[in-house]
């Protein structure tokens, strides 16, 4: 195929991916609630605000953190107090800042606007790389199939559309580039070029280690395939340059990544069902994208076309003699391990997209060759052309159906959230700490300019293998943990007002220090958590006697009390949104039958012991709530019993400030 035709194919692939991801851009005027005061659309979801905040830090401070502490950049708005050393892969913020600076050479663009547009530019490049790689195996049409399937893969589209500023845009580009270079190395006849190409592959793996914490998954896949190839062919020309370049660069420039290579396998013992967060609940089980998908969801997010062609390609590749050993073993291991990873959550289905799309191109090549051998005469090429057009029609049908879905995609945040964030920024002390549902933490940390107790990074599970080696001496490697999720939920739902307020003050002022100290004294995680809850449910005097009764010395008890009952609690901002309310308030089918009780002006009347809801009547409103939470802090806030603390309210958000 001549270069002009190749350029046209590249443009078709890129702009197909680009325009598909603009389906949710420039929402209609009746959806103006999704635009900020500067006319910019809000980001699609919470993680985008986390990435944006780190990118803004990079532009303003020269590093991803809010402050340098003991030589390390610290994030003082996540998991605060005490905050955490920045462990996040920095490549996306660096790319975004570079993109922003380039745009401002030719115009005036804000950093947020650059971040909104970046995924629509970066993610279609995966299709181009897929085409360039696949055409070397499957020919021009097979490569075109690969490229188009990548840019129209449903999960990849939804993870990289306009305003989805997250690392997913890079998570297909780098693996394809790394494997493509290994393929070229395996097929070159010159030893010098082979070593150079393998070294380049190792270099891009090094770059990938700065892009996504899941890079190590690909490292193990490639090393396994290289070892298999070494055993089979007794040739060190592939494995040695790859390991030398990748490990050396990672060891010098990405020490966290180097620790991860060595220490991640030590965490595999937790996989068979052990609870690494004991005695606290596993917050990760509540993350939707970490739930194992149903077969129906799996088919939808990958696409029936990719699955059909990809698995057909896998079947033909296993027996194919046209693909050399290393490339074949990488693609097979990549595909099988990606299938297994989906059992850890739907989000990992994205790992399966690139190998299946490459395999789809391989299938077409094998299928076309088979047809040519079977069909004779003048109609052979016509039949092949008809099949090509049919396949292209299916791909573009996938394109248009996805465009309609993307066009209905609305940002997670709107003017109500921004109004609340701006109120916090302007009307609360700078040392105040936000407590809210973890799913909204990133937004408020970014837009309200205040630290949050718990956010979408949850317990920073990615850092578990390396904490003891990478943390500074003043930070306990047992944190972050999921304990804060437990305490926040308990504070909102308990009927003990003392326990509620003490929990909130403890979290905002001292974080996990009380539990960590009790755990050190008792050497028993469960007992430490039980003592802490009993202590928090009491005033300071009774709490002291509880600690003494549990065997603590005077000095130890006083140290714990300084954390559980601080003399100078930090101001805290409690944010309640409609989603949290809906978990408490009953509607429709939830409250059929007779109520458990009716509460009017603080007086409760029992109606039916078998009822599952209570009706709360106040001067201003009537609420129907889960009977188990009828006397909880959150219900008192919603009914106005704690109205003296409520300082802001709109249609979706209620803000309560505790001094």
XYZ file of C-alpha atoms in Angstrom:
659
model
C 0.000 0.000 0.000
C 1.379 3.419 -0.906
C 2.215 5.944 1.855
C -0.687 8.237 0.919
C -3.213 5.452 1.521
C -1.562 4.632 4.854
C -1.824 8.283 5.897
C -5.520 8.292 5.000
C -6.074 5.171 7.121
C -4.244 6.786 10.047
C -6.414 9.898 9.752
C -9.619 7.821 9.610
C -8.632 5.898 12.750
C -7.574 9.015 14.663
C -10.573 11.169 13.806
C -13.008 8.294 14.359
C -11.665 8.010 17.897
C -11.518 11.783 18.352
C -15.072 12.599 17.252
C -16.529 9.593 19.057
C -15.127 10.967 22.318
C -16.739 14.347 21.688
C -20.247 12.946 21.918
C -20.701 14.480 25.374
C -19.046 17.806 24.491
C -21.062 21.026 24.387
C -24.189 19.753 26.097
C -27.410 21.478 25.073
C -28.438 24.748 26.717
C -31.006 23.047 28.931
C -28.089 21.250 30.587
C -26.189 24.432 31.467
C -26.065 23.189 35.059
C -23.050 21.120 33.970
C -20.912 24.184 33.163
C -18.896 26.254 35.630
C -18.713 30.058 35.851
C -16.080 30.125 33.101
C -18.268 28.154 30.702
C -16.228 24.976 31.084
C -17.939 21.623 31.391
C -17.312 19.788 34.668
C -15.103 16.715 34.620
C -16.899 13.428 34.069
C -16.039 11.814 37.424
C -14.107 12.169 40.684
C -10.697 10.759 39.732
C -10.388 13.475 37.094
C -10.426 16.077 39.864
C -7.662 14.234 41.696
C -5.538 14.180 38.537
C -6.354 17.816 37.854
C -5.328 18.864 41.363
C -1.969 17.092 41.073
C -1.467 18.615 37.617
C -2.216 22.068 39.012
C 0.307 21.432 41.788
C 2.915 20.481 39.190
C 2.323 23.691 37.259
C 2.320 25.898 40.377
C 4.888 24.153 42.621
C 7.056 22.186 40.221
C 6.010 18.894 41.854
C 2.780 16.956 42.409
C 2.510 17.669 46.135
C 1.250 20.594 48.190
C 4.506 20.841 50.123
C 7.956 19.253 50.355
C 8.387 17.443 53.696
C 11.643 15.633 54.501
C 12.610 15.795 50.852
C 9.366 14.206 49.584
C 6.375 15.918 47.948
C 3.367 15.490 50.266
C -0.299 15.539 49.387
C -1.854 17.462 52.267
C -5.423 17.282 50.956
C -5.862 13.516 50.730
C -6.197 11.204 53.754
C -5.699 14.160 56.071
C -4.471 14.236 58.755
C -1.586 13.574 58.247
C -1.739 13.489 54.436
C 0.455 11.136 52.417
C 3.693 11.274 50.430
C 2.755 11.575 46.764
C 2.981 8.073 45.310
C 0.981 8.748 42.158
C 2.494 8.030 38.717
C 3.420 11.510 37.423
C 3.401 11.029 33.647
C -0.200 12.131 33.040
C 0.257 15.445 34.918
C 3.501 16.081 33.002
C 1.804 15.365 29.663
C -1.117 17.617 30.623
C 1.163 20.503 31.617
C 3.106 20.083 28.372
C -0.147 20.070 26.387
C -1.293 23.195 28.249
C 1.961 25.048 27.530
C 1.837 24.117 23.828
C -1.773 25.303 23.510
C -0.854 28.609 25.105
C 1.795 29.210 22.472
C -1.010 29.609 19.945
C -3.857 30.887 22.116
C -5.141 31.377 25.639
C -6.345 28.188 27.316
C -6.782 27.402 31.018
C -5.173 24.335 32.562
C -8.600 22.857 33.293
C -9.661 23.282 29.659
C -6.481 21.553 28.478
C -7.184 18.650 30.845
C -10.762 18.362 29.577
C -9.570 17.994 25.978
C -6.496 15.831 26.537
C -8.206 12.375 26.551
C -9.846 13.076 23.183
C -6.376 13.698 21.693
C -4.326 11.003 23.449
C -6.617 7.954 23.374
C -7.081 7.783 19.547
C -3.295 7.391 19.312
C -3.799 3.879 20.694
C -5.678 3.018 17.504
C -2.833 4.357 15.364
C -0.239 2.317 17.263
C -2.538 -0.706 17.045
C -2.763 -0.293 13.269
C 0.992 0.139 12.797
C 1.688 -2.948 14.909
C -1.087 -5.157 13.551
C -0.395 -4.394 9.861
C 3.048 -5.969 10.297
C 1.328 -9.242 11.193
C -2.070 -9.026 9.537
C -1.661 -6.745 6.542
C -3.254 -3.343 5.910
C -6.877 -4.386 6.303
C -6.163 -6.490 9.385
C -4.306 -3.527 10.867
C -7.231 -1.232 10.042
C -9.587 -3.598 11.848
C -7.319 -3.530 14.910
C -7.055 0.262 14.928
C -10.779 0.867 14.492
C -11.776 -1.707 17.089
C -9.435 -0.112 19.639
C -10.781 3.423 19.211
C -14.400 2.180 19.290
C -14.069 -0.294 22.184
C -16.962 0.734 24.499
C -15.095 0.615 27.811
C -12.121 2.510 26.393
C -14.430 5.132 24.878
C -16.294 5.746 28.127
C -13.017 5.908 30.058
C -11.486 8.454 27.677
C -14.284 10.706 26.455
C -14.286 14.490 26.796
C -13.659 15.462 30.420
C -12.501 12.010 31.589
C -9.044 13.093 32.735
C -7.593 9.834 34.025
C -4.712 7.459 33.309
C -6.915 5.124 31.238
C -6.027 7.134 28.131
C -2.442 5.793 28.434
C -3.194 2.235 29.481
C -3.579 0.835 25.972
C -0.978 2.977 24.204
C 2.042 1.829 26.205
C 1.358 -1.936 26.221
C 0.841 -1.926 22.446
C 4.018 0.074 21.903
C 6.076 -2.204 24.166
C 4.853 -5.427 22.536
C 5.159 -3.976 19.020
C 8.852 -3.183 19.594
C 9.448 -6.710 20.891
C 7.732 -8.073 17.785
C 9.996 -5.981 15.542
C 13.044 -7.125 17.510
C 12.055 -10.761 17.151
C 11.640 -10.386 13.395
C 14.739 -8.348 12.575
C 17.691 -10.257 11.173
C 20.399 -7.940 12.491
C 21.575 -8.577 16.054
C 22.444 -4.913 16.612
C 18.950 -3.741 15.630
C 17.417 -6.524 17.697
C 19.189 -5.297 20.826
C 18.280 -1.667 20.059
C 14.589 -2.514 19.570
C 14.450 -4.610 22.745
C 16.154 -1.776 24.614
C 13.548 0.671 23.280
C 10.815 -1.681 24.503
C 12.421 -1.694 27.954
C 12.615 2.101 27.835
C 8.899 2.437 27.098
C 8.142 0.042 29.956
C 10.176 2.390 32.146
C 8.021 5.308 30.931
C 4.890 3.226 31.520
C 5.936 2.809 35.162
C 5.360 6.584 35.470
C 1.920 6.343 33.848
C -0.069 3.735 35.784
C 0.470 1.576 38.858
C -0.733 -1.448 36.878
C 2.381 -1.338 34.664
C 3.875 -4.112 36.759
C 1.234 -6.528 35.425
C 2.737 -6.105 31.950
C 6.263 -6.419 33.297
C 5.487 -9.879 34.670
C 3.717 -10.927 31.438
C 6.650 -9.927 29.261
C 9.265 -11.422 31.588
C 7.317 -14.705 31.654
C 7.202 -14.759 27.843
C 10.905 -13.856 27.585
C 11.857 -16.636 29.991
C 9.779 -19.108 27.974
C 11.488 -17.884 24.811
C 14.915 -18.207 26.467
C 14.235 -21.800 27.475
C 12.975 -22.624 23.999
C 15.645 -20.875 21.909
C 18.621 -20.523 24.304
C 19.149 -16.930 23.168
C 19.834 -14.077 25.598
C 19.561 -11.303 22.980
C 15.965 -10.529 23.968
C 15.758 -10.949 27.723
C 19.035 -9.341 28.796
C 18.630 -5.942 27.053
C 14.981 -5.731 28.128
C 15.707 -6.422 31.799
C 18.889 -4.345 31.819
C 17.283 -1.218 30.368
C 13.925 -1.421 32.162
C 15.187 -2.427 35.620
C 18.186 -0.087 35.503
C 16.125 2.962 34.527
C 13.323 2.127 36.958
C 15.843 1.541 39.757
C 17.540 4.898 39.138
C 14.570 7.145 38.354
C 11.538 5.392 39.878
C 12.537 3.831 43.179
C 8.898 3.142 44.110
C 8.539 1.149 40.908
C 11.729 -0.767 41.676
C 10.412 -1.706 45.130
C 7.127 -2.772 43.520
C 8.876 -5.158 41.116
C 10.524 -6.929 44.031
C 7.847 -6.695 46.714
C 4.512 -7.016 44.865
C 4.757 -10.844 44.701
C 4.929 -10.880 48.514
C 1.331 -9.575 48.572
C -0.033 -12.515 46.588
C -0.659 -14.366 49.837
C -3.585 -12.032 50.452
C -5.409 -13.064 47.277
C -7.177 -16.256 48.473
C -9.649 -14.241 50.548
C -7.643 -12.984 53.499
C -8.832 -9.619 54.786
C -5.837 -7.304 54.641
C -7.816 -4.517 56.337
C -8.922 -6.505 59.405
C -10.623 -5.529 61.703
C -12.063 -2.878 59.415
C -14.448 -3.595 56.520
C -13.051 -3.750 52.995
C -14.134 -0.468 51.401
C -12.979 -1.682 48.006
C -15.948 -4.057 47.899
C -18.234 -1.038 47.558
C -16.446 0.280 44.454
C -18.682 -0.433 41.451
C -15.876 -0.937 38.933
C -14.177 -3.437 41.259
C -17.226 -5.710 41.207
C -17.000 -8.827 39.062
C -19.095 -8.080 35.950
C -21.949 -10.262 34.803
C -21.540 -11.955 31.439
C -23.953 -9.433 29.919
C -21.964 -6.457 31.224
C -18.709 -8.075 30.123
C -19.984 -8.464 26.562
C -21.304 -4.895 26.457
C -18.180 -3.135 27.737
C -15.802 -5.066 25.471
C -18.262 -5.300 22.521
C -19.600 -8.461 20.871
C -17.618 -7.728 17.702
C -14.265 -7.497 19.508
C -14.994 -10.640 21.512
C -16.086 -12.647 18.470
C -13.171 -11.654 16.236
C -10.653 -11.607 19.081
C -11.355 -15.085 20.409
C -11.530 -16.433 16.861
C -8.097 -14.904 16.387
C -6.846 -16.514 19.592
C -7.976 -19.933 18.373
C -6.195 -19.512 15.043
C -3.065 -17.954 16.570
C -2.444 -20.850 18.942
C -2.001 -23.168 15.954
C -0.483 -20.636 13.563
C 3.053 -21.155 12.275
C 3.240 -17.643 10.790
C 3.846 -15.908 14.143
C 7.130 -16.347 15.938
C 7.431 -17.804 19.415
C 7.898 -14.677 21.562
C 5.108 -12.626 19.993
C 2.737 -15.571 20.142
C 3.519 -16.338 23.791
C 3.158 -12.678 24.841
C -0.237 -12.317 23.156
C -1.549 -15.622 24.522
C -0.344 -14.920 28.087
C -1.623 -11.345 27.805
C -5.079 -12.497 26.719
C -5.477 -15.286 29.273
C -4.174 -13.220 32.206
C -6.454 -10.325 31.192
C -9.461 -12.650 31.228
C -8.512 -13.816 34.723
C -8.024 -10.233 35.919
C -11.671 -9.444 35.163
C -12.625 -11.559 38.174
C -10.990 -8.798 40.252
C -13.358 -6.190 38.825
C -14.977 -4.823 35.676
C -12.434 -2.026 35.328
C -9.725 -4.560 34.462
C -11.611 -5.515 31.313
C -9.680 -2.695 29.652
C -6.592 -4.928 29.837
C -8.275 -7.350 27.443
C -9.034 -4.815 24.714
C -5.584 -4.474 23.054
C -4.732 -8.188 22.718
C -8.222 -9.036 21.423
C -8.081 -6.227 18.863
C -4.672 -7.399 17.636
C -5.999 -10.962 17.506
C -8.998 -9.730 15.504
C -6.617 -8.483 12.825
C -4.755 -11.795 12.896
C -8.009 -13.659 12.462
C -8.875 -11.654 9.368
C -5.493 -12.431 7.815
C -5.900 -16.169 8.437
C -9.527 -16.059 7.281
C -8.652 -14.183 4.085
C -5.826 -16.587 3.263
C -8.148 -19.538 3.830
C -10.755 -18.023 1.491
C -8.151 -17.425 -1.190
C -7.082 -21.055 -1.001
C -10.669 -22.335 -1.056
C -12.188 -20.020 -3.672
C -11.139 -20.094 -7.288
C -12.098 -17.956 -10.239
C -13.023 -14.349 -10.866
C -15.499 -14.076 -7.981
C -12.919 -14.711 -5.266
C -11.897 -11.071 -4.839
C -15.523 -9.886 -5.016
C -16.486 -12.194 -2.154
C -13.545 -10.993 -0.077
C -14.444 -7.351 -0.816
C -18.068 -7.956 0.215
C -16.897 -9.503 3.491
C -14.562 -6.565 4.093
C -17.410 -4.103 3.536
C -19.654 -6.113 5.847
C -17.027 -6.039 8.583
C -16.442 -2.315 8.122
C -20.203 -1.749 8.320
C -20.323 -3.566 11.653
C -17.437 -1.475 12.985
C -19.086 1.790 11.966
C -22.413 0.569 13.342
C -20.572 0.149 16.642
C -19.218 3.690 16.190
C -22.630 5.322 15.711
C -24.362 3.358 18.460
C -21.587 4.343 20.861
C -21.781 7.985 19.798
C -25.448 8.060 20.808
C -24.583 6.580 24.192
C -21.684 8.964 24.786
C -23.851 11.954 23.858
C -26.106 11.085 26.791
C -23.205 10.938 29.232
C -23.412 13.723 31.817
C -20.729 14.857 34.257
C -20.957 13.484 37.776
C -20.801 17.042 39.149
C -22.850 20.150 38.502
C -23.489 23.696 39.724
C -24.900 22.491 43.052
C -21.619 20.807 43.949
C -19.554 23.751 42.717
C -21.719 26.192 44.661
C -21.056 24.170 47.824
C -17.316 23.988 47.122
C -17.090 27.736 46.537
C -19.002 28.413 49.753
C -16.535 26.259 51.707
C -13.565 27.991 50.101
C -14.852 31.460 50.989
C -16.505 30.872 54.375
C -14.537 28.293 56.364
C -11.151 28.409 58.124
C -8.178 27.317 56.025
C -7.288 24.661 58.610
C -10.749 23.067 58.408
C -11.021 19.449 57.260
C -13.796 18.033 55.068
C -15.600 14.809 55.960
C -17.819 13.417 53.224
C -18.588 10.222 51.353
C -15.290 8.988 49.882
C -16.694 9.092 46.355
C -16.842 12.904 46.467
C -13.585 13.571 48.289
C -11.473 14.321 45.208
C -13.900 16.979 43.982
C -14.006 18.915 47.242
C -10.257 18.611 47.839
C -9.712 20.209 44.432
C -12.506 22.769 44.218
C -13.046 23.724 47.878
C -9.295 23.979 48.575
C -9.568 22.057 51.843
C -8.143 18.682 52.882
C -10.443 15.673 53.096
C -10.358 12.850 55.626
C -11.154 10.139 53.074
C -11.435 10.131 49.288
C -11.397 7.965 46.182
C -7.871 6.716 46.806
C -9.475 4.883 49.764
C -6.672 3.049 51.612
C -3.978 3.560 48.945
C -3.819 -0.189 48.309
C -1.200 0.350 45.589
C 1.360 1.354 48.227
C 0.927 -1.709 50.474
C 3.965 -3.656 49.201
C 6.413 -0.760 49.579
C 5.294 1.288 52.591
C 7.854 -0.050 55.048
C 10.700 0.737 52.665
C 9.471 3.944 51.086
C 7.657 5.811 53.875
C 9.547 8.440 55.886
C 10.220 7.504 59.547
C 7.443 9.783 60.838
C 4.659 7.991 58.918
C 3.243 4.704 60.176
C 3.157 2.062 57.375
C -0.182 0.773 58.715
C -1.927 3.788 57.180
C -3.797 4.624 55.035
C -6.388 2.027 55.967
C -10.123 1.543 55.468
C -10.829 2.364 59.126
C -11.948 5.891 58.277
C -14.749 4.598 56.094
C -16.006 2.577 59.066
C -15.770 5.492 61.504
C -17.498 7.974 59.203
C -20.423 5.608 58.610
C -20.674 4.857 62.329
C -20.640 8.561 63.207
C -23.537 9.262 60.850
C -25.688 6.249 61.756
C -25.237 5.686 65.497
C -27.901 6.892 67.925
C -25.205 7.943 70.416
C -24.551 11.679 69.840
C -21.414 11.614 71.992
C -19.945 8.829 69.884
C -20.843 10.663 66.659
C -19.208 13.937 67.580
C -16.134 12.370 69.166
C -15.519 10.269 66.058
C -15.746 13.279 63.766
C -13.480 15.416 65.955
C -10.937 12.610 66.296
C -10.782 11.997 62.540
C -10.411 15.690 61.726
C -7.794 16.374 64.396
C -5.646 13.260 64.848
C -6.719 10.828 62.139
C -5.718 7.240 62.983
C -3.304 7.984 65.828
C -5.571 6.793 68.662
C -6.147 3.384 67.092
C -2.495 2.941 66.125
C -1.442 3.744 69.683
C -4.003 1.362 71.188
C -2.887 -1.344 68.794
C 0.703 -0.835 69.943
C -0.381 -1.146 73.582
C -2.697 -4.155 73.218
C -1.009 -6.008 70.317
C -4.520 -7.043 69.287
C -6.237 -5.297 66.358
C -9.778 -6.302 67.253
C -9.405 -5.465 70.935
C -7.870 -2.095 70.073
C -10.842 -1.217 67.843
C -13.338 -2.306 70.523
C -11.622 -0.231 73.219
C -11.480 2.766 70.914
C -15.192 2.631 70.115
C -16.083 2.345 73.806
C -13.770 5.251 74.592
C -15.256 7.474 71.904
C -18.777 6.764 73.158
C -17.976 8.431 76.480
C -16.925 11.802 77.802
C -13.269 12.359 78.647
C -13.536 11.425 82.324
C -15.350 8.140 81.718
C -13.117 7.421 78.723
C -10.061 7.672 80.992
C -11.501 5.074 83.370
C -12.325 2.784 80.415
C -8.724 2.933 79.230
C -7.423 2.254 82.742
C -9.790 -0.684 83.107
C -8.327 -2.140 79.918
C -4.823 -2.176 81.343
C -3.327 1.096 80.114
C -1.014 3.060 82.384
C -1.746 6.672 83.304
C 0.721 7.896 80.712
C -0.690 5.627 78.006
C -4.300 6.586 78.773
C -3.502 10.301 78.607
C -1.728 9.867 75.263
C -4.750 8.080 73.794
C -7.162 10.689 75.188
C -5.167 13.469 73.561
C -6.141 11.874 70.247
C -9.722 10.758 71.019
C -10.783 13.837 72.977
C -8.532 16.647 71.682
C -8.441 19.872 73.695
C -8.294 21.977 70.535
C -10.224 20.094 67.855
C -9.672 21.148 64.284
C -12.691 22.747 62.558
C -14.466 20.140 60.465
C -16.875 20.424 57.578
C -19.431 17.638 57.255
C -20.940 17.352 53.771
C -24.112 15.354 53.196
C -25.348 14.856 49.645
C -28.556 13.425 48.249
C -26.972 10.031 47.565
C -26.121 9.661 51.261
C -29.636 10.792 52.191
C -31.195 8.198 49.907
C -29.432 5.413 51.801
C -31.328 6.494 54.914
C -34.628 7.831 53.579
C -37.220 5.338 52.314
C -39.339 5.792 49.222
C -41.935 3.715 47.389
C -41.756 -0.033 47.966
C -39.318 0.361 50.870
C -42.027 1.492 53.260
C -45.070 -0.592 52.398
C -47.181 -1.629 55.372
C -47.346 -0.083 58.839
C -44.409 1.898 60.260
C -42.342 0.722 63.194
C -42.901 4.057 64.918
C -43.989 7.654 64.497
C -41.752 10.376 65.928
C -43.297 13.814 66.358
C -41.382 16.727 67.890
C -38.931 14.327 69.505
C -41.550 11.990 71.014
C -41.676 8.441 69.629
C -44.816 6.302 69.481
C -44.399 2.593 68.701
C -46.844 1.401 66.010
C -45.732 -2.001 64.737
C -42.755 -3.992 66.029
C -42.460 -5.754 62.671
C -42.295 -2.513 60.681
C -39.046 -1.588 58.965
C -39.412 2.191 58.826
C -40.207 5.142 61.036
C -42.087 8.325 60.192
C -40.544 11.499 61.583
C -42.757 14.592 61.770
C -41.279 18.044 62.388
C -42.501 21.580 61.907
C -40.818 21.838 58.524
C -40.843 18.375 56.980
C -41.811 14.725 57.149
C -39.258 11.967 56.641
C -39.696 8.224 56.246
C -36.464 6.544 57.326
C -34.970 3.149 58.025
C -36.008 2.432 61.616
C -32.422 1.516 62.553
C -31.307 5.079 61.845
C -34.255 6.991 63.265
C -32.184 8.488 66.106
C -28.934 8.865 64.165
C -26.933 12.035 63.639
C -27.701 12.135 59.933
C -31.467 11.940 60.526
C -31.256 14.712 63.123
C -29.415 16.830 60.600
C -31.988 16.108 57.903
C -34.944 16.861 60.178
C -33.407 20.064 61.489
C -32.841 18.969 65.095
C -29.201 19.973 64.642
C -30.171 23.026 62.614
C -27.994 25.344 64.692
C -24.926 23.746 63.070
C -26.198 23.745 59.482
C -24.642 26.618 57.577
C -25.269 25.880 53.899
C -27.878 23.995 51.903
C -28.926 23.687 48.288
C -30.868 21.116 46.286
C -28.151 18.443 46.522
C -25.763 19.425 49.314
C -25.982 20.152 53.030
C -22.938 21.507 54.867
C -22.497 21.435 58.630
C -19.483 23.069 60.259
C -18.271 21.894 63.667
C -15.963 24.280 65.506
